[in-house]
Coordinates of C-alpha atoms in Angstrom, one line a residue:
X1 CA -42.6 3.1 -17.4
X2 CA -42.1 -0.2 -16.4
X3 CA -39.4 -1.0 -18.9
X4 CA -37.5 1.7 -17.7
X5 CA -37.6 0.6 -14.0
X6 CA -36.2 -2.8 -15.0
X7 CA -33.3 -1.1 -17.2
X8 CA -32.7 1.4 -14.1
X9 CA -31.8 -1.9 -11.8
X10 CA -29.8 -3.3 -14.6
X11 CA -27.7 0.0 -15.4
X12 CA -27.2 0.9 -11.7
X13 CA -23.7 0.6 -10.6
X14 CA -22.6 -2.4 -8.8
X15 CA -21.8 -1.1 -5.0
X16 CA -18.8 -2.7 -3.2
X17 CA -19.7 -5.3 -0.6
X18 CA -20.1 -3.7 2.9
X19 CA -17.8 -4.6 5.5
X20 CA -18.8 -5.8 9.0
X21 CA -17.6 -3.2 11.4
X22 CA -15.1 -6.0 13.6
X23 CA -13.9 -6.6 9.6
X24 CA -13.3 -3.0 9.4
X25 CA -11.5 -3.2 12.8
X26 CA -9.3 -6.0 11.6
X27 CA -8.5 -4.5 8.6
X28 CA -7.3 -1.3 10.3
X29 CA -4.7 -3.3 13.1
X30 CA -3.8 -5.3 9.6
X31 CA -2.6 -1.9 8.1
X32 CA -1.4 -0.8 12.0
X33 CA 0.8 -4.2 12.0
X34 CA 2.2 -3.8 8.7
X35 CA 2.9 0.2 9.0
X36 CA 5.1 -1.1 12.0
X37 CA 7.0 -3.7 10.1
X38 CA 7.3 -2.4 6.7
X39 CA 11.2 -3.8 6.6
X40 CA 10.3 -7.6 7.2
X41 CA 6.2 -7.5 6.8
X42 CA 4.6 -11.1 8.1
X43 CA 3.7 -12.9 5.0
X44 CA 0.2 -12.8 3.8
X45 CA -1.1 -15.7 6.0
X46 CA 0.6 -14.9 8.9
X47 CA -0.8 -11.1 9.2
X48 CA -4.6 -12.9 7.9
X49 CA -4.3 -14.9 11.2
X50 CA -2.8 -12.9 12.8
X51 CA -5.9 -10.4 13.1
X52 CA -8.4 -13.0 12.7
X53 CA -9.8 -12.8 8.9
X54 CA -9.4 -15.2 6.1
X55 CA -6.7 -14.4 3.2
X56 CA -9.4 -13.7 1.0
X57 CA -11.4 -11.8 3.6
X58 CA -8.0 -9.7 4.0
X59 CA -7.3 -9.0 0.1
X60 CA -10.6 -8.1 -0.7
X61 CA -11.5 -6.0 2.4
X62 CA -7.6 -4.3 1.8
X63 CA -8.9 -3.4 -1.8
X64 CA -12.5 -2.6 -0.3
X65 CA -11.5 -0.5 2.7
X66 CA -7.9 1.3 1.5
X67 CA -8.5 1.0 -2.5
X68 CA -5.1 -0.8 -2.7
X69 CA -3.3 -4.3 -2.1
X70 CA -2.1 -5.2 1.1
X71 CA 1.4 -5.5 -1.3
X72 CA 0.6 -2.1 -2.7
X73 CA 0.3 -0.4 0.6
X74 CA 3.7 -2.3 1.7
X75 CA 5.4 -1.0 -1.4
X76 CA 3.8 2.6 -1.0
X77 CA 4.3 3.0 2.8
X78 CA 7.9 1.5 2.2
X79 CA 9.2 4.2 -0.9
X80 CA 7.3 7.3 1.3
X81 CA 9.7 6.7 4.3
X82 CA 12.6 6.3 1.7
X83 CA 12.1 9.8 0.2
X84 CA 11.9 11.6 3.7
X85 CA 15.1 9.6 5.0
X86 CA 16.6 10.5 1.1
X87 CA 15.9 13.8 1.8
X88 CA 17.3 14.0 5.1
X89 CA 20.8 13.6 3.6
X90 CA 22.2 11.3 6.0
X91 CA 22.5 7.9 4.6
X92 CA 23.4 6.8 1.0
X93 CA 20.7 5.9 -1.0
X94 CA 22.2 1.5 -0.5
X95 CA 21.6 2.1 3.1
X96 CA 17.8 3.9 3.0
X97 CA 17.0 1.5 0.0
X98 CA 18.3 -1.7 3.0
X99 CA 16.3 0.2 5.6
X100 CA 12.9 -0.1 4.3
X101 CA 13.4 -3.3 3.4
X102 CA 14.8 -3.9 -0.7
X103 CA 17.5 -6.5 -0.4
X104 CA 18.0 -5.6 -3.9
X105 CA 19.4 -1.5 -5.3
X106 CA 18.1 -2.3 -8.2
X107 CA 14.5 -3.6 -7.7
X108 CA 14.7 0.1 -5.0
X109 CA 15.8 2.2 -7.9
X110 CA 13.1 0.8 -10.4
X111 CA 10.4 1.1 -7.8
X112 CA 11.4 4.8 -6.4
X113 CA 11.5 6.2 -9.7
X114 CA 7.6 4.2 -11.0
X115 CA 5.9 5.9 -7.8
X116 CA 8.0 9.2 -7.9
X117 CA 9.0 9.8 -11.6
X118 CA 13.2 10.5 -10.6
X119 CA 16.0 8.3 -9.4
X120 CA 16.6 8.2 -6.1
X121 CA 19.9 10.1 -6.1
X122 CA 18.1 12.9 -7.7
X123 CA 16.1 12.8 -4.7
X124 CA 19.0 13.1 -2.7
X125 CA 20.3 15.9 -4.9
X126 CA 16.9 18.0 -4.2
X127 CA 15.3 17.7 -7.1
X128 CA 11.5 18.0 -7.2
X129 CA 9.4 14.9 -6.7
X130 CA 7.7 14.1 -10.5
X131 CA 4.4 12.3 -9.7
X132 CA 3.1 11.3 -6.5
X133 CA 0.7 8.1 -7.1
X134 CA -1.2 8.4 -4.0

């Protein structure tokens, strides 16, 4: 019976580090700051001092708290506001792809299509989102 007690601890799952709640706090105006400046986002340093946390403190508790990168959210947050202004009909897909922040079509078209499975001017056109990764 004992044997199996030790083997229990050593099997049991590995549980992600808790986060102190003013960690949790800073975490959340983190996201808040870069939700508001998703075209030019403050470099990874900046938005760590920012709120007040280390850059590792930051990446990890990102990964802890939202189960994605600080990067990854940017990225995700930045091609969901492209397909609701692609929708909308309005602008071409150069202009949405300049308003949330690609400098580059290309790197836009790549990245649209890897989180929603078209191109962005089938978006435009209507057509039916593929996959949605989040």
């Amino acid at each position: 019976m004992q044997i199996d007690l030790v083997m229990a601890d050593r099997i049991a799952p590995v549980t992600a580090p808790k986060l102190r709640p003013d960690t949790i706090a800073r975490l959340h105006h983190a996201k808040e700051i870069l939700t508001n400046q998703l075209e030019y986002p403050p470099l990874l340093s900046e938005l760590a001092q920012l709120v007040g946390v280390s850059e590792r403190t930051l990446q990890r508790g990102f990964q802890t708290l939202f189960k994605t990168t600080v990067l990854g959210y940017v990225t995700e947050q930045r091609l969901l506001r492209a397909e609701c202004l692609l929708r909308q009909g309005y602008r071409t897909v150069a202009e949405v792809a300049n308003l949330v922040g690609y400098g580059h079509f290309g790197h836009f078209a790549a990245a649209f299509r890897r989180q929603f499975g078209i191109a962005p001017s089938q978006c435009v056109a209507g057509e039916k989102l593929a996959s949605k990764h989040f």
